[in-house]
Short mmCIF file of C-alpha atoms in Angstrom, two decimals:
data_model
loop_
_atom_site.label_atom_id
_atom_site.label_comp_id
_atom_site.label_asym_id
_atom_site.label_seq_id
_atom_site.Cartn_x
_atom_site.Cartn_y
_atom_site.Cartn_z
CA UNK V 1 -33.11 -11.27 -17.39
CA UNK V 2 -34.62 -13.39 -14.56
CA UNK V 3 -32.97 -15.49 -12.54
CA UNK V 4 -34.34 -19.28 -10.74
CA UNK V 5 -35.68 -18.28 -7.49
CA UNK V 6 -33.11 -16.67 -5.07
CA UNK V 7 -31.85 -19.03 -2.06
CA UNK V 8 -30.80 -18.46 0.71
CA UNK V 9 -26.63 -19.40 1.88
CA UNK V 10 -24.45 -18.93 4.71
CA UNK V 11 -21.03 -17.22 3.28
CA UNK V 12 -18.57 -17.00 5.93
CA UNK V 13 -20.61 -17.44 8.49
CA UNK V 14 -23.08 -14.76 7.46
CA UNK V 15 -26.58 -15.06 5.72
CA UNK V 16 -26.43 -14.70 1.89
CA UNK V 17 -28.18 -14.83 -0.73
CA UNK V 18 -27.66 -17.41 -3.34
CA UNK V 19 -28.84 -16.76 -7.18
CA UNK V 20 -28.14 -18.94 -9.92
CA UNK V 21 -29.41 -17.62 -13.64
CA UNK V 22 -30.15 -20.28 -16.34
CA UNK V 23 -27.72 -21.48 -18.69
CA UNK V 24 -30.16 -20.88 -21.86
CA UNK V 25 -30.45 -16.95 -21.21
CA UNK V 26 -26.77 -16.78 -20.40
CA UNK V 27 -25.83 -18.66 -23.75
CA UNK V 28 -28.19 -16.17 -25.72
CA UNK V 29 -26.55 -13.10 -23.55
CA UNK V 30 -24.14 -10.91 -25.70
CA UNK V 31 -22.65 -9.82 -22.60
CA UNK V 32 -21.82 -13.31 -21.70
CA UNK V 33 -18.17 -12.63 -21.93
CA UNK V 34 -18.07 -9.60 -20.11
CA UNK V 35 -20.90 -11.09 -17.23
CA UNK V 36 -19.37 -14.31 -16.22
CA UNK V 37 -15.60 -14.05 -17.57
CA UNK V 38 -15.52 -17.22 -18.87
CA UNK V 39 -16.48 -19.26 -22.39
CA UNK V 40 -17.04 -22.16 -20.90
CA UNK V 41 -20.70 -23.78 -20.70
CA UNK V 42 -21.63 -21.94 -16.85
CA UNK V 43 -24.17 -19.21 -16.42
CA UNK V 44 -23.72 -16.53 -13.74
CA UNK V 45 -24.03 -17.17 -10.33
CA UNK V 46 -23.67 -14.26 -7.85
CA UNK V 47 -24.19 -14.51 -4.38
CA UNK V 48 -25.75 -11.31 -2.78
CA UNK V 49 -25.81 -9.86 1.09
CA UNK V 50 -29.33 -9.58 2.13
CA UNK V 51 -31.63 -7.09 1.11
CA UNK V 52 -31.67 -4.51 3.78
CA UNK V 53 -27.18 -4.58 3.68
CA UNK V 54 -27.27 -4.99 -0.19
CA UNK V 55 -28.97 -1.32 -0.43
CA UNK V 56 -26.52 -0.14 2.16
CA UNK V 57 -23.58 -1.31 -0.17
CA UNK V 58 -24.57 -0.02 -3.14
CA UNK V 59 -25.49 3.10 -1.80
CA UNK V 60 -22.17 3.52 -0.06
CA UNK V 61 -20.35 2.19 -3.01
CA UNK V 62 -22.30 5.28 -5.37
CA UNK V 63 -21.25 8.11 -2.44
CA UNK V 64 -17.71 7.05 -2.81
CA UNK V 65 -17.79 8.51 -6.05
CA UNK V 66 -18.48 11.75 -5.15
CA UNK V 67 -15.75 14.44 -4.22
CA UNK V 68 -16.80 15.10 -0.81
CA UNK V 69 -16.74 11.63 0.38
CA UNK V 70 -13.26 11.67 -1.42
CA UNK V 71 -12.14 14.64 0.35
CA UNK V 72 -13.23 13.32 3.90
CA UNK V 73 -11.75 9.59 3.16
CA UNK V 74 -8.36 11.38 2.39
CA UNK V 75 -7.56 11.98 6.16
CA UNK V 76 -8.01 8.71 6.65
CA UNK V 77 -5.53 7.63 4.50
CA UNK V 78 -2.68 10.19 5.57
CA UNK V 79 -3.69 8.30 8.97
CA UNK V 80 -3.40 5.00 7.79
CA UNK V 81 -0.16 6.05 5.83
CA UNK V 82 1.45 7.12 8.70
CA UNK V 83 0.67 4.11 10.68
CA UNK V 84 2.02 2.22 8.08
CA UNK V 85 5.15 3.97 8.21
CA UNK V 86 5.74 3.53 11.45
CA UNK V 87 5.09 -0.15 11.27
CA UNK V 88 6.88 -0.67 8.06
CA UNK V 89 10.16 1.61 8.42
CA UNK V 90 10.59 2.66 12.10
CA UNK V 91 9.90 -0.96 13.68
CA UNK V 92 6.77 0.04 16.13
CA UNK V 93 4.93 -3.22 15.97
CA UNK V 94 7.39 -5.10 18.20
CA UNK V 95 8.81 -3.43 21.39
CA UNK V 96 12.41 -3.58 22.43
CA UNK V 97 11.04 -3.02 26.33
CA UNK V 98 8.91 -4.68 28.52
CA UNK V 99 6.42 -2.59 30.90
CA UNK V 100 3.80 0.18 29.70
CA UNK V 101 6.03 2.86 30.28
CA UNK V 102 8.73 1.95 28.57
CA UNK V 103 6.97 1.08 25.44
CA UNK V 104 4.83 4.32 25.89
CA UNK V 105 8.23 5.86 25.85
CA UNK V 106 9.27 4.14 22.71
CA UNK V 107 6.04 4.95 21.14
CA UNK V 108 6.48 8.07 21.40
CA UNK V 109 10.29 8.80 20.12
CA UNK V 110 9.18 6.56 17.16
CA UNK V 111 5.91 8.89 16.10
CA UNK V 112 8.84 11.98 17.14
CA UNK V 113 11.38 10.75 15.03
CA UNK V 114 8.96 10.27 12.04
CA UNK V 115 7.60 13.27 12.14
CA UNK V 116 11.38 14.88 12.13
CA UNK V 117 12.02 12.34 9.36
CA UNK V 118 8.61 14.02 7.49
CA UNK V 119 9.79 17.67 8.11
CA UNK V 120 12.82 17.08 6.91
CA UNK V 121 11.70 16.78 3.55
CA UNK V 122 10.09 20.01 3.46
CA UNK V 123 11.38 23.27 2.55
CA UNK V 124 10.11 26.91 2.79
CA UNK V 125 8.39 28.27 -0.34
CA UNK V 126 10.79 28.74 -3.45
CA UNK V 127 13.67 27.05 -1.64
CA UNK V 128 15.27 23.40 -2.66
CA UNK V 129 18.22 21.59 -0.54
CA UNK V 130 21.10 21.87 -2.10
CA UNK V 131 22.02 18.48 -4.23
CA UNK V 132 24.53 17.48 -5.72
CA UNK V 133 24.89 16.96 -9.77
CA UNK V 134 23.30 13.62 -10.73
CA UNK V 135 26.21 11.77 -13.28
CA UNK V 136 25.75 11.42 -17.12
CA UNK V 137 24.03 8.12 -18.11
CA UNK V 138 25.57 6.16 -20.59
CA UNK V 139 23.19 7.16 -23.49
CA UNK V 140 23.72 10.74 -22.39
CA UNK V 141 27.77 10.57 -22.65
CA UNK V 142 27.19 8.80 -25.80
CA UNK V 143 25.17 11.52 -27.05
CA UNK V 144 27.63 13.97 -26.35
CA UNK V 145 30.68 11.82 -27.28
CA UNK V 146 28.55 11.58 -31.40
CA UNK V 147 27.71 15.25 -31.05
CA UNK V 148 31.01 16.93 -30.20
#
């Protein structure tokens, strides 16, 4: 399908590209549903990053399919994760001192005490922390109360 001729927008401050397909050949479209997520009488308009960055994208967006992209994006999330931790659950995004040393100091008991936190969680090969015995749930004592 063709679409009018291509315009060209400012989205956000950035050149775009604006492109507006005719109602006719999106009424006769059997994809119509599935295209413009709507049954109302509008035909699909997209708007597009120029040519040269529109490539870009969509060859980016077909390399993060692949495993090795997957595999080198991973240590960026366990980085991101962590930073989020520290944020989230230890407090690092506001200081409780004033000066560069001082919040260097903090910074640095806060990435110690969540790595201690971490390891704590970990236990050699074959080994488990002892726990103690999680209680019956109701269903379960009822099971046993109609069985015995």
């Amino acid at each position: 399908m063709t679409s009018h001729p291509w315009k060209p927008t400012r989205g956000d401050g950035h050149e775009r590209l604006s492109v507006l397909f005719p109602k006719p050949a999106c009424r006769a479209c059997e994809a119509r549903q599935e295209c413009t997520g709507t049954t109302e009488d509008r035909s699909r308009h997209i708007i597009l990053l120029p040519q040269p960055l529109q490539e870009i994208q969509t060859r980016v967006r077909h390399e993060q399919d692949t495993l090795q992209w997957r595999q080198h994006y991973a240590i960026r999330a366990g980085c991101e994760a962590t930073v989020s931790e520290t944020v989230h659950a230890h407090g690092l995004r506001h200081c409780r001192y004033r000066g560069m040393a001082k919040t260097h100091v903090q910074h640095v008991l806060t990435a110690a005490g969540t790595n201690i936190i971490r390891l704590s969680g970990h236990f050699p090969p074959g080994t488990s922390p002892p726990r103690q015995p999680r209680p019956a749930s109701r269903f379960k004592r009822l099971c046993r109360t109609l069985t015995d």
